[in-house]
XYZ file of N, CA and C in Angstrom:
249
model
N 184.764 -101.255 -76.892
C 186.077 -101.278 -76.272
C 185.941 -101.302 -74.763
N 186.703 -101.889 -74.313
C 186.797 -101.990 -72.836
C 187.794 -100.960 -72.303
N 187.589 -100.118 -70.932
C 188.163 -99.737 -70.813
C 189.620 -99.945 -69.656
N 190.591 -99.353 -69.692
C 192.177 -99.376 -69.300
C 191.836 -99.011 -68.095
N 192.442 -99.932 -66.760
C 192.785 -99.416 -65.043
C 194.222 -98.846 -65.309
N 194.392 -97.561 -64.557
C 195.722 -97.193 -64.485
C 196.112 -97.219 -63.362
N 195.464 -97.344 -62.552
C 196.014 -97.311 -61.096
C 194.987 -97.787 -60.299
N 195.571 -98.234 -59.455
C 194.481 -99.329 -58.169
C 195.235 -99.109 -56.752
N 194.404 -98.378 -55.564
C 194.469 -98.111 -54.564
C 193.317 -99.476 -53.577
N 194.458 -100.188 -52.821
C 193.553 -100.658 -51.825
C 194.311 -100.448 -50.279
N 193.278 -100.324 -49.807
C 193.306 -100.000 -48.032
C 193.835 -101.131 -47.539
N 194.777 -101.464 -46.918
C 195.390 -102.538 -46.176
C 195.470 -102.355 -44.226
N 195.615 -102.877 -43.926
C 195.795 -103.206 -42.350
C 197.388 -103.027 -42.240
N 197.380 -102.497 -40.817
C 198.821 -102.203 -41.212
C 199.593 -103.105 -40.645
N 199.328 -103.891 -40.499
C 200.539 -106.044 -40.226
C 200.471 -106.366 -41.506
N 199.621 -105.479 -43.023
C 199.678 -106.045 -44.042
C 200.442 -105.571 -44.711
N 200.878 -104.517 -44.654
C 202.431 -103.983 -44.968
C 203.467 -104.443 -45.105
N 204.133 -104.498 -46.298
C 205.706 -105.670 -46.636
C 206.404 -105.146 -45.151
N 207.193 -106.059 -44.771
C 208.048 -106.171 -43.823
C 209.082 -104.401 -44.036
N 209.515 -104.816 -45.177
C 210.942 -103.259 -45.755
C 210.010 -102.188 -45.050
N 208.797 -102.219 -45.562
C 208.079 -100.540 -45.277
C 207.541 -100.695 -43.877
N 207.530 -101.813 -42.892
C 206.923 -101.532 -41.986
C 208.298 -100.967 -41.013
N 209.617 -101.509 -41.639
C 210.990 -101.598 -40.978
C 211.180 -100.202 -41.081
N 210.816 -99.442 -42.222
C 211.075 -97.968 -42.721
C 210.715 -96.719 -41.883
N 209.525 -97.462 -41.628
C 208.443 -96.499 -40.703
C 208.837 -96.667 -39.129
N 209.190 -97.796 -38.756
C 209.714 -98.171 -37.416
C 210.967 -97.512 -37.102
N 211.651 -97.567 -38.342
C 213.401 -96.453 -37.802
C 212.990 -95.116 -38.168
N 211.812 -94.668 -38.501
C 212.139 -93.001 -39.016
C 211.117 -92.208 -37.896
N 209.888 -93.099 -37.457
C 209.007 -93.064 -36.401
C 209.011 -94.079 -35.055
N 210.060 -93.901 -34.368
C 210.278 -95.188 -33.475
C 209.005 -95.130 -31.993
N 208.392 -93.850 -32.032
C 207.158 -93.677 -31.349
C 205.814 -93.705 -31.819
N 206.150 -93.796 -33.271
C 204.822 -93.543 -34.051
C 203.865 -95.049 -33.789
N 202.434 -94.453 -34.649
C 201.438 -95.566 -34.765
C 200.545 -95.068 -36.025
N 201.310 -96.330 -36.674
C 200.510 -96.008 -38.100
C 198.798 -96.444 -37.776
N 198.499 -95.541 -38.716
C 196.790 -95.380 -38.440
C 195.959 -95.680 -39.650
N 196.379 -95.528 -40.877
C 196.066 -95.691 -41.755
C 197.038 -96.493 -43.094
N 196.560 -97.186 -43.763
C 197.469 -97.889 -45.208
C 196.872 -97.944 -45.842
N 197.689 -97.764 -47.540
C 196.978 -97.975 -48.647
C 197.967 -98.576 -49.579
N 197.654 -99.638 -50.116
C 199.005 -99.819 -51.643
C 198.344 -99.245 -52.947
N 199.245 -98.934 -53.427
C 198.685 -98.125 -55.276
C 199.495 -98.360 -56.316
N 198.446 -99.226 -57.059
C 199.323 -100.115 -58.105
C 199.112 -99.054 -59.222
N 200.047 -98.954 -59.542
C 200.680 -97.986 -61.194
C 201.336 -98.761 -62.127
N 200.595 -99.495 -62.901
C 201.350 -100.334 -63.630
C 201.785 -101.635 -62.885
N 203.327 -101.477 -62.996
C 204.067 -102.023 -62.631
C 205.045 -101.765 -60.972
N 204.501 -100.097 -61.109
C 204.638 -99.275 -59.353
C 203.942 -99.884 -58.955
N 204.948 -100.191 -57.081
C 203.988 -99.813 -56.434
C 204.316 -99.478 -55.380
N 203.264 -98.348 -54.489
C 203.667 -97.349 -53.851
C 202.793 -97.480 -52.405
N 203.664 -97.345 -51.100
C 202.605 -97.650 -49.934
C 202.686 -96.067 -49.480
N 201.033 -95.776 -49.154
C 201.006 -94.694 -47.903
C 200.687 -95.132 -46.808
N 201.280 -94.302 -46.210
C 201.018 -94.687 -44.221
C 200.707 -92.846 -43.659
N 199.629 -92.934 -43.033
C 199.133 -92.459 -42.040
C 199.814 -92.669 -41.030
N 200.853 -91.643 -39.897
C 201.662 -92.536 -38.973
C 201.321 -90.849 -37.747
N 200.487 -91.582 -36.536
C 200.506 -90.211 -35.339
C 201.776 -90.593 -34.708
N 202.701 -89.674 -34.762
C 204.219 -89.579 -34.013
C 204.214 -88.301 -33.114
N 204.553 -88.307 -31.998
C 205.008 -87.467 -31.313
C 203.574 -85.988 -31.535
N 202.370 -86.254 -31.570
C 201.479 -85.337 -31.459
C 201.091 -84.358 -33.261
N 201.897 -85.397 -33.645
C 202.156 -84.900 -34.790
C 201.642 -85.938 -35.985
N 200.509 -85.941 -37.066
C 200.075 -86.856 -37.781
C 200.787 -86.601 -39.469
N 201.552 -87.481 -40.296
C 202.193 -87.773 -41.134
C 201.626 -88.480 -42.192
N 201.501 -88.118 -43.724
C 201.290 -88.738 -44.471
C 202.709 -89.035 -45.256
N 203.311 -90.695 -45.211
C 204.065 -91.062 -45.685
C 204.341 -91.965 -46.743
N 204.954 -91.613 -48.037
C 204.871 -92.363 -49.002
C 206.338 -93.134 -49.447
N 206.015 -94.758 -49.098
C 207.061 -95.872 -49.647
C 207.032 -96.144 -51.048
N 208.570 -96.530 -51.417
C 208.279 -97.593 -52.191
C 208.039 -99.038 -52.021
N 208.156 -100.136 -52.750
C 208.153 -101.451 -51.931
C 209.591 -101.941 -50.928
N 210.312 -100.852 -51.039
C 212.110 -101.616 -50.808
C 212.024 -101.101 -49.368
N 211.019 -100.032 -49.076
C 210.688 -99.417 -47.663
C 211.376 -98.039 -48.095
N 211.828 -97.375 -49.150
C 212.638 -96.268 -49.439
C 211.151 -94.978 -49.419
N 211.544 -94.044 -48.256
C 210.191 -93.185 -48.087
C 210.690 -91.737 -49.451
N 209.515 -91.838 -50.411
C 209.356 -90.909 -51.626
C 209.091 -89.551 -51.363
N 208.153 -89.645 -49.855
C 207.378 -88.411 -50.088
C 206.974 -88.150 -48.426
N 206.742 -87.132 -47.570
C 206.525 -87.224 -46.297
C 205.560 -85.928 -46.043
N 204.779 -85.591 -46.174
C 203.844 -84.274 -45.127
C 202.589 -84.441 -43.879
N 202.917 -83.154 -43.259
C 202.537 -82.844 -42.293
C 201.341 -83.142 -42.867
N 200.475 -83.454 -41.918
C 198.813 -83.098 -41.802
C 198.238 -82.145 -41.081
N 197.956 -81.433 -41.121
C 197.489 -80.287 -40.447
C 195.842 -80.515 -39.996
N 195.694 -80.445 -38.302
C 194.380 -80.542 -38.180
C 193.283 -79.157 -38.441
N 192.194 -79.481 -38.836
C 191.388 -78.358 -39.493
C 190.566 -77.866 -38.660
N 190.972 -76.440 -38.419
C 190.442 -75.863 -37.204
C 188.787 -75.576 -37.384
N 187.973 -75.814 -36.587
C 186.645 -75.688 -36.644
C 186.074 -73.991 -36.430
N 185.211 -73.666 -36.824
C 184.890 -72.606 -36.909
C 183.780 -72.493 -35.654
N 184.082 -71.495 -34.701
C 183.480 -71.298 -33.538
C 182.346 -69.604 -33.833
N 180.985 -70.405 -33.477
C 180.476 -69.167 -33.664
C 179.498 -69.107 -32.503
């Protein structure tokens, strides 16, 4: 038997981003700079994240394809341990 993909994540460039989600990210982050993309095929989903540094502040944001944002958190940078 062969086996079943359920989901497929690829890294995109972010000019490779449908137009809706790049429009999404442009009105909700009008200072931001996306830094990172990924699309993730679920079937018949499919779902963009964006990496977006806004205002000193880094965002993991999740589209659908229509540019409708699902999901939004902080990233928190990880403090290094000083000894």
């Amino acid at each position: 038997k062969e086996g079943k993909v359920f989901e497929v994540e690829e890294t995109l460039a972010a000019d490779a981003l449908p137009a809706a989600v790049k429009q999404a990210l442009a009105k909700a982050y009008p200072k931001g700079t996306i830094k990172t993309a990924t699309r993730t095929t679920r079937g018949k989903a499919v779902t963009y994240d964006a990496k977006v540094r806004s205002e000193g502040r880094v965002l993991q944001v999740r589209l659908d394809e229509k540019g409708v944002v699902l999901d939004t958190k902080e990233i928190k940078k990880k403090k290094r341990n000083q000894d």
